[in-house]
Amino acid sequence: MSRVTVKRKVLKENDRIAGELRTGFRSRNVLTLNLISSPGSGKTSLLEQSLRRFPQGMRTAVLTGDIETDNDAKRLAPFGFPVKQITTGGACHLDARMVERGLTTLGTQDIDVLFIENVGNLVCPASFDLGEACKIVVLSVTEGEDKPLKYPATFVRADLVILNKIDLLPYVSFDISQARENAKRIHPGIDILEVSCTTGQGIDEWVRWVQKRLEMIRKADAR
Amino acid sequence: MSRVTVKRKVLKENDRIAGELRTGFRSRNVLTLNLISSPGSGKTSLLEQSLRRFPQGMRTAVLTGDIETDNDAKRLAPFGFPVKQITTGGACHLDARMVERGLTTLGTQDIDVLFIENVGNLVCPASFDLGEACKIVVLSVTEGEDKPLKYPATFVRADLVILNKIDLLPYVSFDISQARENAKRIHPGIDILEVSCTTGQGIDEWVRWVQKRLEMIRKADAR
């Protein structure tokens, strides 16, 4: 069996499990968001801000993936929401099977929003469906405005790009309108939010984006 | 054939080609350096600084890898050194075969230092030997000091970590001594340099590091 055939088979099996996960999330009205970014773009910081600011009554849980360490789960635990670390032990992305296993201990009973924080990698995670409602790509302004053009497969599959660390804009040469244009060139329908997890700027808008998505899946379900 | 068997076979074939490349580089006294980092950590900026500052007479060439676009080759072309873009078309890393093909047009005649700028990805490139003398990992201070612990396979294989963007230290919460400690914990023998490609700080030391490595391979060859 060739390398391509094996990869196709792996992705097909992944899609099957992801399909089952998606059906389960939908039947329980859980909004599942798959966060993808380079290492250190601020996924965990965004979750810290989110868990702090989400309105009372919005029940949230987190599956957080890393190759090694449970640092992120430790950072997120103090907020009192269910958090489960998935350590991939070498794999450069989460796959649907890992999410399925993570959910056996985390559960999705009484959850409104499930965040899946993927392994820090702007390439490989985009190929693996996790049964999520949306992929969200976090791009920090220190990384350069050309990233949508260099990593198109990730941006074309995402519903939202969060331009993070905008508090650093005065100190880096990042052309934010060019970044927006590049993201729209790859995916014209993509939403774009500008955020700083350090100052809190833009976080309210992000929380509203999540709430709106939650309403959308509930309305779709009520039809 | 299972996924693991195929991966093993792919890596074995890669190692074979990388071995041939290494023999070729050694026989021609070419110092080959494989630069690995997250997207946007500053590999291309480091090369811009290097090509600008390398002493007269140090003959340099660059193979630069990206999934899409030839932006990096365009950025590096004005320095007048041979530059060849490798577009992987989806693959998340360079492999030895791509380097071999890149060299057929670039050539290694009359070259002292060959830089290979890998695809922006802190995970997968570490598994693929490119026949280089050293792997160098670039970590920007905006990414967080925990990265050596989260991506150990990359740091354990690198001879040098370049802590880049140190001009941003006043604006981010990055503990540089903790970053050094984490890198040394994963790989006690690793060299560490602090650099800013924006201000030029630390670039002279980096140039000396490269010159020293070049002398080392030449002395080893003369024995």
Tab-separated table of C-alpha atoms in Angstrom:
chain	number	residue	atom	x	y	z
A	1	MET	CA	0.000	0.000	0.000
A	2	SER	CA	1.476	3.371	-0.953
A	3	ARG	CA	1.940	6.293	1.396
A	4	VAL	CA	-0.899	8.201	-0.305
A	5	THR	CA	-3.278	5.234	-0.024
A	6	VAL	CA	-2.531	4.849	3.689
A	7	LYS	CA	-3.040	8.570	4.282
A	8	ARG	CA	-6.354	8.445	2.428
A	9	LYS	CA	-7.449	5.464	4.522
A	10	VAL	CA	-6.454	7.195	7.760
A	11	LEU	CA	-8.378	10.343	6.770
A	12	LYS	CA	-11.437	8.299	5.738
A	13	GLU	CA	-11.539	6.515	9.088
A	14	ASN	CA	-11.041	9.876	10.799
A	15	ASP	CA	-13.948	11.363	8.846
A	16	ARG	CA	-16.176	8.451	9.890
A	17	ILE	CA	-15.495	9.018	13.609
A	18	ALA	CA	-15.762	12.804	13.167
A	19	GLY	CA	-19.170	12.286	11.532
A	20	GLU	CA	-20.384	10.359	14.575
A	21	LEU	CA	-19.016	13.024	16.925
A	22	ARG	CA	-20.773	15.747	14.901
A	23	THR	CA	-24.099	13.907	15.083
A	24	GLY	CA	-23.655	13.593	18.857
A	25	PHE	CA	-22.781	17.289	19.297
A	26	ARG	CA	-25.776	18.354	17.211
A	27	SER	CA	-28.240	16.119	19.025
A	28	ARG	CA	-27.161	17.657	22.339
A	29	ASN	CA	-26.962	21.238	20.991
A	30	VAL	CA	-23.244	21.512	21.772
A	31	LEU	CA	-21.329	24.162	19.798
A	32	THR	CA	-17.876	22.679	19.187
A	33	LEU	CA	-15.075	25.018	18.121
A	34	ASN	CA	-11.692	23.726	16.891
A	35	LEU	CA	-8.927	26.279	17.583
A	36	ILE	CA	-5.918	26.046	15.264
A	37	SER	CA	-2.751	28.157	15.225
A	38	SER	CA	1.033	28.191	15.204
A	39	PRO	CA	2.724	27.465	18.521
A	40	GLY	CA	2.438	30.460	20.820
A	41	SER	CA	-0.182	32.457	18.897
A	42	GLY	CA	-2.328	32.663	22.008
A	43	LYS	CA	-4.950	29.884	21.893
A	44	THR	CA	-4.659	29.180	25.612
A	45	SER	CA	-4.651	32.905	26.463
A	46	LEU	CA	-7.810	33.326	24.375
A	47	LEU	CA	-9.441	30.492	26.312
A	48	GLU	CA	-8.389	32.059	29.613
A	49	GLN	CA	-10.069	35.312	28.535
A	50	SER	CA	-13.124	33.430	27.276
A	51	LEU	CA	-13.641	31.386	30.426
A	52	ARG	CA	-13.309	34.583	32.477
A	53	ARG	CA	-15.773	36.603	30.395
A	54	PHE	CA	-18.415	34.200	29.149
A	55	PRO	CA	-21.806	35.118	30.531
A	56	GLN	CA	-23.114	33.266	33.549
A	57	GLY	CA	-25.039	30.260	32.417
A	58	MET	CA	-22.946	29.572	29.313
A	59	ARG	CA	-21.644	26.144	30.159
A	60	THR	CA	-18.217	25.571	28.691
A	61	ALA	CA	-15.665	22.750	28.542
A	62	VAL	CA	-12.204	22.425	27.006
A	63	LEU	CA	-10.227	19.626	25.387
A	64	THR	CA	-6.670	20.843	24.995
A	65	GLY	CA	-4.081	19.062	22.848
A	66	ASP	CA	-0.302	19.090	23.083
A	67	ILE	CA	2.493	16.785	22.013
A	68	GLU	CA	3.919	16.843	25.532
A	69	THR	CA	3.098	18.459	28.910
A	70	ASP	CA	-0.222	19.241	30.576
A	71	ASN	CA	0.713	22.913	31.053
A	72	ASP	CA	-2.374	24.177	29.216
A	73	ALA	CA	-4.847	22.116	31.244
A	74	LYS	CA	-3.147	23.449	34.390
A	75	ARG	CA	-3.521	27.032	33.135
A	76	LEU	CA	-7.213	26.535	32.394
A	77	ALA	CA	-8.219	24.482	35.445
A	78	PRO	CA	-8.577	27.445	37.868
A	79	PHE	CA	-11.617	28.770	35.961
A	80	GLY	CA	-13.729	25.915	37.303
A	81	PHE	CA	-14.877	24.534	33.949
A	82	PRO	CA	-14.215	20.932	32.917
A	83	VAL	CA	-10.827	20.719	31.175
A	84	LYS	CA	-9.174	17.603	29.781
A	85	GLN	CA	-5.620	17.492	28.412
A	86	ILE	CA	-4.938	15.265	25.410
A	87	THR	CA	-1.218	14.488	25.090
A	88	THR	CA	-0.593	13.192	21.587
A	89	GLY	CA	2.861	11.748	22.385
A	90	GLY	CA	4.451	12.848	19.123
A	91	ALA	CA	1.491	13.320	16.787
A	92	CYS	CA	1.443	16.781	15.242
A	93	HIS	CA	-2.367	17.198	15.359
A	94	LEU	CA	-5.473	16.000	17.144
A	95	ASP	CA	-7.624	13.427	15.397
A	96	ALA	CA	-11.252	12.439	15.895
A	97	ARG	CA	-10.350	9.297	17.862
A	98	MET	CA	-8.410	11.355	20.424
A	99	VAL	CA	-11.399	13.676	20.812
A	100	GLU	CA	-13.736	10.701	21.205
A	101	ARG	CA	-11.512	9.293	23.954
A	102	GLY	CA	-11.155	12.684	25.625
A	103	LEU	CA	-14.939	12.983	25.748
A	104	THR	CA	-15.349	9.672	27.574
A	105	THR	CA	-13.879	11.313	30.684
A	106	LEU	CA	-15.024	14.875	29.991
A	107	GLY	CA	-18.556	14.109	28.787
A	108	THR	CA	-20.775	16.522	26.882
A	109	GLN	CA	-23.810	16.407	29.158
A	110	ASP	CA	-24.923	19.916	30.083
A	111	ILE	CA	-22.348	21.664	27.902
A	112	ASP	CA	-23.163	24.582	25.609
A	113	VAL	CA	-19.742	25.256	24.130
A	114	LEU	CA	-16.893	22.771	23.747
A	115	PHE	CA	-13.526	24.276	22.825
A	116	ILE	CA	-10.957	21.983	21.282
A	117	GLU	CA	-7.521	23.557	21.453
A	118	ASN	CA	-5.478	21.797	18.782
A	119	VAL	CA	-1.718	21.119	18.819
A	120	GLY	CA	0.242	24.276	17.913
A	121	ASN	CA	0.746	23.715	14.181
A	122	LEU	CA	-0.635	25.772	11.311
A	123	VAL	CA	-0.450	22.886	8.801
A	124	CYS	CA	-1.483	19.364	9.790
A	125	PRO	CA	-4.487	19.995	12.101
A	126	ALA	CA	-6.465	21.448	9.164
A	127	SER	CA	-6.697	18.010	7.503
A	128	PHE	CA	-8.320	16.275	10.472
A	129	ASP	CA	-12.025	16.853	11.004
A	130	LEU	CA	-12.869	16.624	14.715
A	131	GLY	CA	-16.642	16.832	14.292
A	132	GLU	CA	-16.543	20.534	15.127
A	133	ALA	CA	-19.120	23.118	13.995
A	134	CYS	CA	-16.328	25.565	13.033
A	135	LYS	CA	-12.588	25.761	12.740
A	136	ILE	CA	-11.107	28.995	14.087
A	137	VAL	CA	-7.580	30.072	13.222
A	138	VAL	CA	-5.664	32.300	15.609
A	139	LEU	CA	-2.921	34.376	13.982
A	140	SER	CA	-0.785	36.654	16.084
A	141	VAL	CA	0.401	39.927	14.573
A	142	THR	CA	4.005	38.986	15.331
A	143	GLU	CA	3.829	36.213	12.717
A	144	GLY	CA	3.455	38.336	9.574
A	145	GLU	CA	0.529	39.231	7.327
A	146	ASP	CA	1.510	36.703	4.636
A	147	LYS	CA	0.470	33.628	6.635
A	148	PRO	CA	-2.975	33.129	4.962
A	149	LEU	CA	-1.193	32.888	1.584
A	150	LYS	CA	1.458	30.499	2.903
A	151	TYR	CA	-0.970	28.230	4.781
A	152	PRO	CA	-4.087	28.392	2.594
A	153	ALA	CA	-5.499	24.961	3.543
A	154	THR	CA	-5.983	26.107	7.122
A	155	PHE	CA	-7.529	29.477	6.277
A	156	VAL	CA	-9.868	28.129	3.591
A	157	ARG	CA	-11.411	25.707	6.110
A	158	ALA	CA	-11.814	28.234	8.934
A	159	ASP	CA	-14.961	30.271	9.608
A	160	LEU	CA	-13.119	32.859	11.654
A	161	VAL	CA	-9.616	34.252	11.924
A	162	ILE	CA	-8.675	35.932	15.177
A	163	LEU	CA	-5.856	38.440	14.748
A	164	ASN	CA	-4.348	38.255	18.214
A	165	LYS	CA	-1.772	40.344	20.128
A	166	ILE	CA	-2.911	43.621	18.547
A	167	ASP	CA	-1.407	45.396	21.577
A	168	LEU	CA	1.986	44.643	19.915
A	169	LEU	CA	1.082	46.417	16.642
A	170	PRO	CA	3.117	49.557	17.491
A	171	TYR	CA	6.259	47.437	17.852
A	172	VAL	CA	6.086	45.106	14.827
A	173	SER	CA	5.854	45.672	11.095
A	174	PHE	CA	2.491	43.983	10.539
A	175	ASP	CA	0.100	45.437	7.963
A	176	ILE	CA	-3.298	44.554	9.404
A	177	SER	CA	-5.305	45.601	6.336
A	178	GLN	CA	-3.013	43.446	4.172
A	179	ALA	CA	-3.554	40.533	6.578
A	180	ARG	CA	-7.339	40.986	6.243
A	181	GLU	CA	-7.044	41.163	2.468
A	182	ASN	CA	-4.890	38.011	2.354
A	183	ALA	CA	-7.354	36.088	4.536
A	184	LYS	CA	-10.284	37.217	2.342
A	185	ARG	CA	-8.380	36.322	-0.817
A	186	ILE	CA	-8.024	32.719	0.422
A	187	HIS	CA	-11.527	32.551	1.924
A	188	PRO	CA	-13.877	35.411	0.980
A	189	GLY	CA	-16.528	34.405	3.544
A	190	ILE	CA	-14.197	34.293	6.545
A	191	ASP	CA	-14.987	36.428	9.604
A	192	ILE	CA	-12.128	38.451	11.099
A	193	LEU	CA	-11.776	39.714	14.649
A	194	GLU	CA	-8.961	41.781	16.150
A	195	VAL	CA	-8.128	40.857	19.711
A	196	SER	CA	-5.596	41.346	22.474
A	197	CYS	CA	-5.638	38.753	25.221
A	198	THR	CA	-3.234	40.966	27.180
A	199	THR	CA	-5.375	44.134	27.276
A	200	GLY	CA	-8.758	42.440	26.714
A	201	GLN	CA	-9.438	44.524	23.585
A	202	GLY	CA	-11.874	42.792	21.234
A	203	ILE	CA	-12.731	39.999	23.672
A	204	ASP	CA	-16.349	41.155	24.086
A	205	GLU	CA	-16.803	40.976	20.325
A	206	TRP	CA	-15.349	37.453	20.342
A	207	VAL	CA	-17.752	36.387	23.105
A	208	ARG	CA	-20.651	37.785	21.047
A	209	TRP	CA	-19.405	35.847	17.986
A	210	VAL	CA	-19.560	32.610	20.009
A	211	GLN	CA	-23.002	33.440	21.401
A	212	LYS	CA	-24.315	34.154	17.917
A	213	ARG	CA	-22.987	30.831	16.628
A	214	LEU	CA	-24.631	29.060	19.551
A	215	GLU	CA	-27.955	30.709	18.709
A	216	MET	CA	-27.516	29.694	15.055
A	217	ILE	CA	-27.108	25.991	15.812
A	218	ARG	CA	-30.054	26.095	18.215
A	219	LYS	CA	-32.305	27.783	15.663
A	220	ALA	CA	-31.218	25.266	13.013
A	221	ASP	CA	-32.097	22.507	15.453
A	222	ALA	CA	-35.512	23.983	16.308
A	223	ARG	CA	-36.598	24.046	12.678
B	1	MET	CA	0.815	-2.225	5.382
B	2	SER	CA	-0.001	-0.236	8.530
B	3	ARG	CA	0.395	3.496	8.907
B	4	VAL	CA	3.384	3.029	11.217
B	5	THR	CA	5.101	0.653	8.754
B	6	VAL	CA	4.618	3.115	5.883
B	7	LYS	CA	5.953	5.985	7.986
B	8	ARG	CA	8.992	3.906	8.929
B	9	LYS	CA	9.620	3.064	5.269
B	10	VAL	CA	9.288	6.721	4.215
B	11	LEU	CA	11.732	7.814	6.923
B	12	LYS	CA	14.181	5.053	6.005
B	13	GLU	CA	14.197	6.108	2.346
B	14	ASN	CA	14.563	9.735	3.451
B	15	ASP	CA	17.544	8.811	5.639
B	16	ARG	CA	19.193	7.052	2.695
B	17	ILE	CA	18.960	10.155	0.468
B	18	ALA	CA	19.979	12.419	3.364
B	19	GLY	CA	23.048	10.232	3.887
B	20	GLU	CA	24.062	10.740	0.275
B	21	LEU	CA	23.494	14.485	0.543
B	22	ARG	CA	25.614	14.623	3.715
B	23	THR	CA	28.473	12.789	2.013
B	24	GLY	CA	28.288	15.274	-0.875
B	25	PHE	CA	28.228	18.316	1.430
B	26	ARG	CA	31.218	16.984	3.394
B	27	SER	CA	33.271	16.185	0.343
B	28	ARG	CA	32.816	19.747	-0.892
B	29	ASN	CA	33.264	21.354	2.566
B	30	VAL	CA	29.780	22.845	2.518
B	31	LEU	CA	28.308	23.712	5.921
B	32	THR	CA	24.579	22.973	5.644
B	33	LEU	CA	22.260	24.443	8.282
B	34	ASN	CA	18.597	23.399	8.575
B	35	LEU	CA	16.496	26.216	10.082
B	36	ILE	CA	13.313	25.083	11.843
B	37	SER	CA	10.664	27.191	13.596
B	38	SER	CA	6.982	27.974	13.959
B	39	PRO	CA	5.448	30.122	11.210
B	40	GLY	CA	6.541	33.717	11.610
B	41	SER	CA	9.348	33.224	14.131
B	42	GLY	CA	11.756	35.056	11.861
B	43	LYS	CA	13.735	32.513	9.810
B	44	THR	CA	13.611	34.656	6.661
B	45	SER	CA	14.459	37.824	8.607
B	46	LEU	CA	17.428	36.023	10.129
B	47	LEU	CA	18.589	35.061	6.640
B	48	GLU	CA	18.162	38.660	5.440
B	49	GLN	CA	20.376	39.807	8.309
B	50	SER	CA	22.870	36.996	7.648
B	51	LEU	CA	23.200	37.654	3.935
B	52	ARG	CA	23.701	41.356	4.697
B	53	ARG	CA	26.370	40.801	7.376
B	54	PHE	CA	28.323	37.736	6.367
B	55	PRO	CA	31.932	38.638	5.712
B	56	GLN	CA	33.085	39.158	2.144
B	57	GLY	CA	34.225	35.886	0.741
B	58	MET	CA	31.794	33.693	2.669
B	59	ARG	CA	29.859	32.187	-0.191
B	60	THR	CA	26.278	31.468	0.778
B	61	ALA	CA	23.206	29.935	-0.831
B	62	VAL	CA	19.644	29.364	0.359
B	63	LEU	CA	17.010	26.701	-0.232
B	64	THR	CA	13.756	28.025	1.191
B	65	GLY	CA	10.695	25.831	1.742
B	66	ASP	CA	7.044	26.803	1.916
B	67	ILE	CA	3.749	25.047	1.329
B	68	GLU	CA	2.667	27.802	-1.051
B	69	THR	CA	4.082	31.097	-2.426
B	70	ASP	CA	7.620	32.092	-3.364
B	71	ASN	CA	7.515	35.149	-1.094
B	72	ASP	CA	10.621	34.137	0.823
B	73	ALA	CA	12.777	33.600	-2.272
B	74	LYS	CA	11.643	37.059	-3.469
B	75	ARG	CA	12.652	38.583	-0.114
B	76	LEU	CA	16.089	36.963	-0.263
B	77	ALA	CA	16.893	37.433	-3.960
B	78	PRO	CA	18.048	41.096	-3.689
B	79	PHE	CA	21.115	40.074	-1.683
B	80	GLY	CA	22.683	38.582	-4.772
B	81	PHE	CA	23.260	35.070	-3.425
B	82	PRO	CA	21.773	31.986	-5.116
B	83	VAL	CA	18.276	31.345	-3.708
B	84	LYS	CA	15.911	28.559	-4.701
B	85	GLN	CA	12.320	28.283	-3.481
B	86	ILE	CA	10.941	24.797	-2.811
B	87	THR	CA	7.131	24.814	-2.782
B	88	THR	CA	5.953	21.623	-1.095
B	89	GLY	CA	2.369	21.909	-2.364
B	90	GLY	CA	0.761	20.727	0.858
B	91	ALA	CA	3.556	18.827	2.609
B	92	CYS	CA	4.203	20.169	6.098
B	93	HIS	CA	8.006	19.744	5.988
B	94	LEU	CA	10.927	19.503	3.602
B	95	ASP	CA	12.346	16.058	2.898
B	96	ALA	CA	15.730	14.973	1.546
B	97	ARG	CA	14.350	14.320	-1.949
B	98	MET	CA	13.090	17.931	-2.215
B	99	VAL	CA	16.527	19.199	-1.162
B	100	GLU	CA	18.208	16.917	-3.681
B	101	ARG	CA	15.962	18.279	-6.452
B	102	GLY	CA	16.461	21.866	-5.285
B	103	LEU	CA	20.215	21.375	-5.507
B	104	THR	CA	20.070	20.252	-9.134
B	105	THR	CA	19.229	23.840	-10.108
B	106	LEU	CA	21.031	25.596	-7.257
B	107	GLY	CA	24.212	23.515	-7.229
B	108	THR	CA	26.735	23.397	-4.383
B	109	GLN	CA	29.851	24.276	-6.354
B	110	ASP	CA	31.748	27.103	-4.719
B	111	ILE	CA	29.440	27.347	-1.724
B	112	ASP	CA	30.657	27.628	1.865
B	113	VAL	CA	27.344	27.787	3.700
B	114	LEU	CA	24.000	26.390	2.522
B	115	PHE	CA	20.992	27.496	4.509
B	116	ILE	CA	17.874	25.365	4.270
B	117	GLU	CA	14.864	27.296	5.539
B	118	ASN	CA	12.291	24.649	6.425
B	119	VAL	CA	8.494	24.977	6.250
B	120	GLY	CA	7.162	26.957	9.235
B	121	ASN	CA	6.248	24.108	11.573
B	122	LEU	CA	7.769	23.263	14.944
B	123	VAL	CA	6.767	19.587	14.774
B	124	CYS	CA	7.141	17.594	11.560
B	125	PRO	CA	10.393	19.005	10.062
B	126	ALA	CA	12.375	17.581	13.000
B	127	SER	CA	11.748	13.989	11.813
B	128	PHE	CA	13.226	14.499	8.336
B	129	ASP	CA	17.000	14.501	8.035
B	130	LEU	CA	18.074	16.728	5.134
B	131	GLY	CA	21.766	15.813	5.245
B	132	GLU	CA	22.508	18.980	7.209
B	133	ALA	CA	25.458	19.443	9.566
B	134	CYS	CA	23.184	21.052	12.189
B	135	LYS	CA	19.562	21.766	12.884
B	136	ILE	CA	18.901	25.247	14.265
B	137	VAL	CA	15.615	26.114	15.942
B	138	VAL	CA	14.406	29.712	15.923
B	139	LEU	CA	12.024	30.593	18.769
B	140	SER	CA	10.595	34.072	19.007
B	141	VAL	CA	9.987	35.542	22.451
B	142	THR	CA	6.347	36.169	21.571
B	143	GLU	CA	5.725	32.402	21.517
B	144	GLY	CA	6.267	31.648	25.204
B	145	GLU	CA	9.110	30.110	27.169
B	146	ASP	CA	7.412	26.705	27.480
B	147	LYS	CA	7.959	25.717	23.836
B	148	PRO	CA	11.056	23.505	24.382
B	149	LEU	CA	8.993	21.377	26.798
B	150	LYS	CA	6.018	21.165	24.432
B	151	TYR	CA	8.064	20.394	21.303
B	152	PRO	CA	10.955	18.354	22.738
B	153	ALA	CA	11.696	16.325	19.566
B	154	THR	CA	12.713	19.499	17.730
B	155	PHE	CA	14.856	20.930	20.528
B	156	VAL	CA	16.619	17.657	21.327
B	157	ARG	CA	17.829	17.396	17.720
B	158	ALA	CA	18.997	21.024	17.387
B	159	ASP	CA	22.552	22.229	18.039
B	160	LEU	CA	21.471	25.837	18.505
B	161	VAL	CA	18.353	27.701	19.581
B	162	ILE	CA	18.066	31.307	18.481
B	163	LEU	CA	15.800	33.330	20.769
B	164	ASN	CA	14.586	35.911	18.277
B	165	LYS	CA	12.658	39.217	18.552
B	166	ILE	CA	14.324	40.147	21.856
B	167	ASP	CA	13.481	43.785	21.023
B	168	LEU	CA	9.892	42.820	21.998
B	169	LEU	CA	10.859	41.616	25.502
B	170	PRO	CA	9.600	44.804	27.219
B	171	TYR	CA	6.116	44.223	25.754
B	172	VAL	CA	5.557	40.500	26.327
B	173	SER	CA	5.597	38.252	29.385
B	174	PHE	CA	8.481	36.007	28.347
B	175	ASP	CA	10.892	34.732	30.978
B	176	ILE	CA	14.133	34.411	29.028
B	177	SER	CA	16.053	32.607	31.787
B	178	GLN	CA	13.191	30.100	32.055
B	179	ALA	CA	13.308	29.621	28.269
B	180	ARG	CA	17.048	28.932	28.480
B	181	GLU	CA	16.496	26.510	31.367
B	182	ASN	CA	13.731	24.681	29.447
B	183	ALA	CA	15.916	24.345	26.340
B	184	LYS	CA	18.827	23.021	28.424
B	185	ARG	CA	16.532	20.603	30.250
B	186	ILE	CA	15.524	19.037	26.919
B	187	HIS	CA	19.023	19.233	25.411
B	188	PRO	CA	21.840	20.068	27.878
B	189	GLY	CA	24.425	20.589	25.107
B	190	ILE	CA	22.372	23.071	23.068
B	191	ASP	CA	23.856	26.484	22.279
B	192	ILE	CA	21.610	29.513	22.843
B	193	LEU	CA	21.830	32.931	21.194
B	194	GLU	CA	19.636	35.981	21.786
B	195	VAL	CA	18.927	37.962	18.657
B	196	SER	CA	16.797	40.734	17.231
B	197	CYS	CA	16.513	40.822	13.452
B	198	THR	CA	14.801	44.216	13.790
B	199	THR	CA	17.553	46.017	15.729
B	200	GLY	CA	20.439	43.762	14.668
B	201	GLN	CA	21.280	42.898	18.276
B	202	GLY	CA	23.106	39.568	18.566
B	203	ILE	CA	23.574	39.144	14.813
B	204	ASP	CA	27.363	39.486	15.011
B	205	GLU	CA	27.465	36.657	17.544
B	206	TRP	CA	25.296	34.533	15.228
B	207	VAL	CA	27.645	35.208	12.296
B	208	ARG	CA	30.588	34.148	14.492
B	209	TRP	CA	28.716	30.964	15.461
B	210	VAL	CA	28.355	30.069	11.769
B	211	GLN	CA	32.024	30.890	11.024
B	212	LYS	CA	33.145	28.711	13.929
B	213	ARG	CA	31.045	25.797	12.658
B	214	LEU	CA	32.513	26.245	9.204
B	215	GLU	CA	36.039	26.099	10.673
B	216	MET	CA	35.073	22.974	12.624
B	217	ILE	CA	33.968	21.026	9.558
B	218	ARG	CA	37.071	22.132	7.660
B	219	LYS	CA	39.396	21.058	10.476
B	220	ALA	CA	37.591	17.728	10.731
B	221	ASP	CA	38.067	17.300	7.005
B	222	ALA	CA	41.793	18.201	7.138
B	223	ARG	CA	42.549	15.472	9.700
